XYZ file of N, CA and C in Angstrom:
531
model
N -18.984 37.748 0.492
C -18.891 38.770 1.307
C -19.839 39.767 0.879
N -20.496 40.151 1.607
C -21.514 41.284 0.886
C -21.034 42.742 1.748
N -20.394 43.065 2.897
C -20.112 43.886 3.422
C -18.944 43.688 4.321
N -18.075 44.624 4.134
C -16.651 44.887 4.786
C -16.645 46.424 5.448
N -16.365 46.469 6.752
C -16.337 47.748 7.247
C -14.895 47.934 8.051
N -13.923 48.940 7.696
C -12.877 49.421 8.435
C -12.141 50.534 8.154
N -11.689 51.536 9.406
C -11.354 52.795 9.025
C -12.195 53.387 8.607
N -13.441 53.324 9.112
C -14.802 54.624 9.052
C -15.130 54.182 7.575
N -14.892 53.223 6.657
C -14.980 52.996 5.309
C -16.008 51.579 5.538
N -17.019 51.655 4.514
C -17.921 50.338 4.356
C -17.523 50.129 2.700
N -17.581 49.027 2.537
C -17.467 48.365 1.264
C -18.539 47.427 1.013
N -19.126 47.753 -0.114
C -20.297 46.525 -0.344
C -20.201 46.204 -1.716
N -20.679 45.187 -2.254
C -20.882 44.492 -3.570
C -21.536 45.493 -4.358
N -21.058 45.773 -5.632
C -21.806 46.602 -6.316
C -23.214 45.931 -6.583
N -24.092 46.955 -6.518
C -25.524 46.640 -6.784
C -26.212 47.342 -7.727
N -27.176 47.050 -8.647
C -27.986 47.785 -9.440
C -28.095 49.098 -9.301
N -28.553 49.532 -8.067
C -28.860 50.557 -7.449
C -27.667 51.542 -7.619
N -26.629 51.042 -7.819
C -25.197 51.970 -7.733
C -24.691 52.121 -9.252
N -25.183 51.501 -10.142
C -24.784 51.755 -11.586
C -24.712 53.029 -11.738
N -25.836 53.903 -11.717
C -25.922 55.143 -12.161
C -24.965 56.123 -11.778
N -24.422 56.126 -10.368
C -23.590 57.100 -10.037
C -22.395 56.613 -10.523
N -21.870 55.132 -10.391
C -20.715 54.822 -11.406
C -20.686 55.313 -12.612
N -21.766 55.201 -13.312
C -21.655 55.793 -14.890
C -21.248 57.342 -14.773
N -21.634 58.284 -14.022
C -21.674 59.495 -13.911
C -20.073 59.842 -13.604
N -20.036 59.126 -12.653
C -18.133 59.083 -12.345
C -17.367 58.952 -13.772
N -17.906 57.733 -14.409
C -17.031 57.506 -15.389
C -17.304 58.344 -16.448
N -18.324 59.001 -16.619
C -18.597 59.870 -17.690
C -17.907 61.516 -17.391
N -17.112 61.488 -16.336
C -16.361 62.732 -15.917
C -15.290 62.770 -16.919
N -15.069 63.414 -17.497
C -13.818 63.957 -18.656
C -12.564 63.793 -17.883
N -12.541 64.018 -16.426
C -11.410 63.925 -15.610
C -11.113 62.481 -15.401
N -12.188 61.866 -15.179
C -12.137 60.223 -14.961
C -11.617 59.383 -16.178
N -12.694 59.654 -17.010
C -12.866 58.651 -18.066
C -11.498 58.958 -18.993
N -10.950 60.052 -19.221
C -9.770 60.318 -20.130
C -8.569 59.495 -19.556
N -8.807 59.249 -18.427
C -7.437 58.485 -17.754
C -7.609 57.184 -17.744
N -8.943 56.305 -18.062
C -9.133 54.955 -17.935
C -8.919 54.507 -19.472
N -7.979 53.558 -19.566
C -7.475 52.716 -20.641
C -9.005 51.913 -21.328
N -9.717 51.484 -20.552
C -10.776 50.668 -20.866
C -11.738 51.685 -21.313
N -12.050 52.751 -21.290
C -12.704 53.834 -21.708
C -12.399 55.042 -22.837
N -11.208 55.482 -22.219
C -10.571 56.084 -23.069
C -11.209 57.482 -23.554
N -12.128 57.947 -22.555
C -12.842 59.210 -22.806
C -14.172 59.116 -23.570
N -14.608 57.677 -23.983
C -15.860 57.824 -24.416
C -16.963 57.832 -23.487
N -18.124 58.490 -24.015
C -19.211 58.637 -23.236
C -19.995 57.287 -23.316
N -20.429 56.936 -21.995
C -21.039 55.611 -21.295
C -22.714 55.921 -21.446
N -23.320 55.443 -22.052
C -25.054 55.490 -21.943
C -25.836 54.846 -20.892
N -26.987 54.940 -20.444
C -27.338 54.293 -19.278
C -27.523 52.775 -20.111
N -28.042 52.624 -21.473
C -28.009 51.457 -21.825
C -26.490 50.412 -21.991
N -25.425 51.036 -22.088
C -24.530 50.339 -22.257
C -23.858 50.243 -20.715
N -23.901 51.092 -19.768
C -23.713 50.606 -18.023
C -24.542 49.712 -17.891
N -26.024 49.314 -18.285
C -26.728 48.253 -17.476
C -26.121 47.054 -18.318
N -26.051 47.211 -19.549
C -25.056 45.989 -20.245
C -23.955 45.524 -19.779
N -23.288 46.308 -19.222
C -21.876 46.128 -18.795
C -22.154 45.625 -17.185
N -23.174 45.927 -16.569
C -23.249 45.318 -15.136
C -23.875 44.073 -15.362
N -24.847 43.979 -16.289
C -25.402 42.274 -16.594
C -24.280 41.396 -16.931
N -22.881 41.916 -17.697
C -22.386 41.145 -17.996
C -20.941 40.413 -16.945
N -21.189 41.450 -15.789
C -19.993 41.164 -14.998
C -20.417 40.446 -13.561
N -21.898 40.458 -13.661
C -22.571 39.911 -12.484
C -22.321 38.688 -11.980
N -22.250 37.695 -12.876
C -21.715 36.238 -12.601
C -20.326 36.091 -12.983
N -19.563 37.039 -13.094
C -17.917 36.427 -13.441
C -17.626 36.000 -12.011
N -16.472 35.004 -12.495
C -15.514 34.134 -11.337
C -14.370 34.854 -11.093
N -13.667 35.494 -12.207
C -12.588 35.978 -12.085
C -12.396 37.446 -11.669
N -13.670 38.088 -11.432
C -13.587 39.656 -11.063
C -14.576 39.982 -10.066
N -14.153 40.958 -9.282
C -15.358 41.353 -7.928
C -15.381 42.871 -7.827
N -16.603 43.431 -7.819
C -16.892 44.948 -8.128
C -17.437 45.634 -6.604
N -16.727 46.400 -6.239
C -17.385 47.048 -5.015
C -17.513 48.458 -4.957
N -18.711 49.093 -4.266
C -18.727 50.553 -4.039
C -18.276 50.693 -2.535
N -17.450 52.012 -2.281
C -17.271 52.497 -1.041
C -17.815 53.765 -0.668
N -18.463 53.384 0.735
C -19.145 54.456 1.368
C -18.752 54.935 2.418
N -19.231 56.259 2.955
C -18.709 56.846 4.370
C -20.038 57.261 4.537
N -20.240 57.208 6.085
C -21.884 57.260 6.413
C -22.625 57.397 5.176
N -22.898 56.176 4.656
C -23.903 55.868 3.343
C -23.791 57.032 2.429
N -23.002 57.953 2.444
C -22.563 58.425 0.869
C -21.533 57.708 0.240
N -21.681 57.333 -1.235
C -21.046 56.519 -2.186
C -19.403 57.541 -2.425
N -18.509 57.320 -2.058
C -17.224 57.917 -2.379
C -16.312 57.383 -3.417
N -16.481 55.906 -3.810
C -15.559 55.256 -4.836
C -16.544 54.083 -5.057
N -15.567 53.237 -6.003
C -15.759 52.067 -6.489
C -14.569 51.449 -6.819
N -14.285 50.136 -6.438
C -13.212 49.503 -6.367
C -13.451 48.244 -6.928
N -12.281 47.456 -8.121
C -12.758 46.212 -8.314
C -11.554 45.444 -8.281
N -11.428 44.120 -8.510
C -10.384 43.351 -8.599
C -10.954 42.460 -9.783
N -9.872 42.351 -10.825
C -10.187 41.730 -12.097
C -8.905 40.692 -12.428
N -9.272 39.966 -13.151
C -7.980 38.834 -13.788
C -7.745 38.036 -12.360
N -8.538 37.702 -11.588
C -8.465 37.076 -10.220
C -7.785 35.603 -10.741
N -6.635 35.206 -10.444
C -6.192 34.215 -10.502
C -4.621 33.487 -9.591
N -4.585 32.505 -9.120
C -3.528 32.085 -8.362
C -3.226 33.199 -7.224
N -4.235 33.498 -6.614
C -4.166 34.364 -5.389
C -3.309 35.955 -5.996
N -3.780 36.549 -7.048
C -3.081 37.445 -7.403
C -4.724 38.233 -8.247
N -4.697 39.410 -8.436
C -5.400 40.483 -8.903
C -4.733 41.703 -9.402
N -5.568 42.417 -10.466
C -5.452 43.182 -10.751
C -6.699 44.768 -10.393
N -6.165 45.408 -9.416
C -7.133 46.157 -8.828
C -7.400 47.121 -9.935
N -8.657 48.013 -9.710
C -8.772 49.271 -10.198
C -9.819 50.086 -9.422
N -9.933 51.091 -9.556
C -10.534 52.384 -8.595
C -11.075 53.678 -9.445
N -12.019 54.149 -8.759
C -12.323 55.596 -8.851
C -12.787 56.024 -7.486
N -12.184 57.024 -7.042
C -12.696 57.865 -5.860
C -12.873 59.336 -6.216
N -14.387 59.637 -5.779
C -15.055 61.008 -5.954
C -15.145 61.556 -4.342
N -14.464 61.989 -3.830
C -14.853 61.892 -2.265
C -15.247 63.719 -2.008
N -16.587 63.976 -1.844
C -16.992 65.381 -1.733
C -15.891 65.984 -0.841
N -15.896 67.580 -1.393
C -14.933 68.058 -0.850
C -15.167 68.497 0.563
N -15.954 68.665 1.140
C -16.334 68.847 2.597
C -16.083 67.502 3.519
N -15.459 66.481 2.710
C -15.025 65.365 3.779
C -13.455 65.489 3.834
N -12.952 64.814 4.882
C -11.258 64.868 4.906
C -11.232 63.764 3.942
N -10.342 64.503 2.731
C -10.117 63.822 1.687
C -8.862 62.556 1.757
N -8.108 63.176 2.600
C -6.803 62.528 2.774
C -6.930 60.975 3.755
N -7.826 61.473 4.730
C -8.331 60.226 5.571
C -8.957 59.398 4.858
N -9.724 59.758 3.802
C -10.712 58.928 3.430
C -9.999 58.231 2.267
N -9.532 58.693 1.518
C -8.790 58.281 0.478
C -7.910 57.087 0.918
N -6.970 57.087 1.718
C -6.114 56.218 2.700
C -6.853 55.118 2.968
N -7.772 55.620 3.738
C -8.720 54.497 4.481
C -9.527 53.764 3.724
N -10.051 54.349 2.622
C -10.658 53.631 1.481
C -9.571 52.485 0.855
N -8.535 52.881 0.573
C -7.325 52.002 -0.255
C -7.049 50.883 1.035
N -6.830 51.486 2.519
C -6.511 50.448 3.039
C -7.259 49.245 3.174
N -8.707 49.829 3.621
C -10.000 48.882 4.011
C -9.669 48.051 2.684
N -9.780 48.286 1.310
C -10.072 47.676 0.183
C -8.928 46.324 0.032
N -7.705 46.954 0.548
C -6.572 45.953 0.197
C -6.412 45.188 1.383
N -7.087 45.537 2.614
C -6.939 44.498 3.760
C -8.417 43.508 3.574
N -9.372 43.905 2.946
C -10.186 42.833 2.495
C -9.717 41.832 1.413
N -8.822 42.557 0.517
C -8.536 41.704 -0.725
C -7.302 40.625 0.017
N -6.572 40.986 0.929
C -5.496 40.109 1.295
C -6.157 39.363 2.700
N -7.049 39.612 3.509
C -7.386 38.944 4.439
C -8.766 38.266 4.444
N -9.670 38.507 3.450
C -10.671 38.124 3.278
C -10.835 37.469 2.029
N -10.205 37.898 0.630
C -10.347 37.370 -0.577
C -9.103 36.332 -0.863
N -8.088 36.570 0.066
C -7.020 35.501 0.005
C -5.812 35.924 -0.934
N -5.898 37.181 -1.156
C -4.923 37.706 -2.144
C -3.626 37.519 -1.876
N -2.577 37.265 -2.553
C -1.145 37.473 -2.104
C -0.385 38.692 -2.730
N -0.867 39.089 -3.978
C -0.486 40.036 -4.788
C -1.149 40.912 -5.488
N -1.065 41.973 -5.842
C -1.840 42.858 -6.683
C -0.825 43.511 -7.870
N -1.384 43.305 -8.964
C -0.538 43.964 -10.286
C -1.480 44.847 -10.958
N -1.124 46.300 -10.789
C -1.695 47.455 -11.499
C -0.655 47.932 -12.540
N -1.561 48.790 -13.239
C -0.969 49.601 -14.343
C -1.794 51.009 -14.334
N -1.214 51.985 -14.666
C -2.073 53.331 -15.069
C -1.265 54.080 -16.313
N -2.009 54.687 -16.784
C -1.516 55.565 -17.722
C -0.387 56.519 -17.354
N 0.275 56.536 -18.336
C 1.375 57.598 -17.943
C 1.114 58.840 -17.286
N 0.137 59.502 -18.218
C -0.230 61.086 -17.670
C -1.021 60.863 -16.372
N -1.284 59.730 -15.658
C -2.215 59.729 -14.582
C -1.413 60.021 -13.541
N -0.726 60.927 -13.362
C 0.461 61.326 -12.032
C -0.351 61.277 -10.703
N -1.750 61.193 -10.471
C -2.148 60.766 -9.137
C -2.200 59.482 -8.714
N -2.477 58.926 -9.852
C -2.669 57.113 -9.499
C -1.110 56.608 -9.452
N 0.098 57.144 -10.192
C 1.101 56.791 -10.036
C 1.866 57.204 -8.709
N 1.689 58.284 -8.122
C 1.865 58.967 -6.686
C 1.187 57.820 -5.814
N -0.001 57.815 -5.954
C -0.762 56.850 -4.787
C -0.143 55.209 -5.171
N 0.135 54.650 -6.049
C 0.510 53.405 -6.179
C 2.012 53.164 -5.236
N 2.908 54.490 -5.551
C 3.771 54.526 -4.898
C 3.749 54.759 -3.406
N 2.950 55.666 -2.780
C 2.738 55.279 -1.460
C 2.111 54.484 -0.700
N 1.478 53.538 -1.568
C 0.767 52.446 -1.231
C 1.853 51.120 -1.098
N 3.164 51.454 -1.497
C 4.188 50.718 -1.624
C 4.453 49.510 -2.973
N 3.567 49.780 -4.052
C 3.396 49.224 -5.102
C 5.109 49.269 -5.854
N 5.706 48.548 -6.181
C 6.779 48.450 -6.909
C 6.725 48.590 -8.387
N 7.519 49.419 -8.990
C 7.347 49.442 -10.461
C 8.015 48.224 -11.108
N 7.464 47.552 -12.181
C 8.059 46.717 -12.687
C 8.372 46.979 -14.085
N 7.906 47.655 -14.857
C 8.246 48.154 -16.109
C 7.237 49.295 -16.920
N 7.669 49.634 -17.854
C 6.743 50.714 -18.638
C 6.486 50.517 -20.138
N 5.770 50.935 -20.793
C 5.737 50.831 -22.205
C 5.306 52.434 -22.593
N 4.951 52.563 -23.898
C 4.512 54.001 -24.509
C 3.398 54.643 -23.593
N 2.589 53.430 -23.146
C 0.916 54.017 -22.442
C 0.866 54.034 -21.442
N 1.534 53.021 -20.631
C 1.225 52.668 -19.151
C 2.690 52.405 -18.151
N 2.563 52.370 -17.151
C 3.384 51.964 -15.958
C 2.578 51.073 -14.875
N 3.548 49.872 -14.899
C 3.085 48.765 -14.114
C 3.601 48.502 -13.053
N 3.145 48.168 -12.040
C 3.198 47.900 -10.678
C 3.092 46.322 -10.089
N 3.630 46.138 -9.016
C 3.487 44.913 -8.114
C 3.211 45.194 -6.744
N 2.315 44.705 -6.032
C 2.326 44.957 -4.570
C 2.098 43.650 -3.956
N 3.108 43.128 -3.072
C 2.909 41.974 -2.458
C 2.357 42.283 -0.942
N 1.541 41.240 -0.600
C 0.914 41.209 0.738
C 1.794 41.803 1.802
N 3.117 41.369 1.907
C 3.703 41.666 3.036
C 4.332 43.377 2.865
N 4.809 43.640 1.724
C 5.109 45.125 1.455
C 3.769 46.124 1.788
N 2.806 45.547 1.491
C 1.540 46.141 1.720
C 1.477 46.340 3.483
N 1.267 45.462 3.813
C 1.268 45.576 5.579
C 2.348 46.147 6.383
N 3.556 45.982 5.554
C 4.552 47.130 6.255
C 4.091 48.519 6.051
N 3.678 48.841 4.948
C 3.233 50.454 4.478
C 1.984 50.605 5.349
N 1.159 49.723 5.279
C -0.185 50.005 5.964
C -0.258 50.397 7.385
N 0.864 49.703 8.367
C 0.871 49.688 9.575
C 1.134 51.179 9.967
N 2.512 51.836 9.333
C 2.568 52.844 9.543
C 1.706 54.210 9.404
N 1.149 53.698 7.825
C 0.267 54.877 7.830
C -0.931 54.922 8.332
N -1.726 53.923 8.959
C -2.653 54.047 9.998
C -2.461 54.494 11.076
N -1.053 54.511 11.451
C -0.493 55.290 12.723
C -0.528 56.692 12.360
N -0.007 57.038 11.460
C 0.104 58.286 11.317
C -1.060 59.009 11.051
N -1.996 58.423 10.436
C -3.325 59.103 10.068
C -4.418 58.982 11.458
N -3.989 58.109 12.242
C -5.007 57.925 13.517
C -6.331 57.183 13.053
N -5.773 56.094 11.937
C -7.023 55.164 11.705
C -6.910 54.165 12.506
N -7.881 53.545 12.861
C -8.154 52.450 13.403
C -9.600 51.306 13.346
C-alpha cells in the first residue's frame, strides 16, 4: 500500500524526501524529550539517513507520513508487527492555522482504519512516558485500555472492535466522512 486517503488525510509510506522534516520534528525539544528511543538527544543528518536505510527493508515495521492538502502534518509507524498485532508510534505537528482537533482525530482514525482494514491488524499495543500527558489523554480518547504501568511508562492495548465502537461516534461528532 503506497497511499491511503480518508477523513481529509493522506497517508503515504515514508520516503527519503520526508526524512529531513521528520528529523526536524524529532529534534524539537518538546517532542524528543517525550520519546523513549531518543530521550532528548539531537539527531544529525547522517544519523537520520542511517536510520532510514536501516528501516527500508524491515518486514516487522511500517513507517508513514501524514499529509493534509500536501502539507506534512505527521508521522506514524507500526513496529513489532506479529500475530496481527503492532506497536504504534506517532508525531503530529499540525500548523496553527489548520483545524487541529479535526486533523488530529482524522489522522488517528485514518491511520488506525488503515491498520485494521488494510494491514489486517487486530490489536495495537502502545506505551507512553508517564510525563507525556497529551499522549495518555489521546490513548484514552481513542479507547485504548490501560494494561499496566512501571516507573517510566504506561502501557495500553486497543482491540479492533473497541476502536470501531469509539471511531464511529467520534467521526459523527466531528463531521468527518
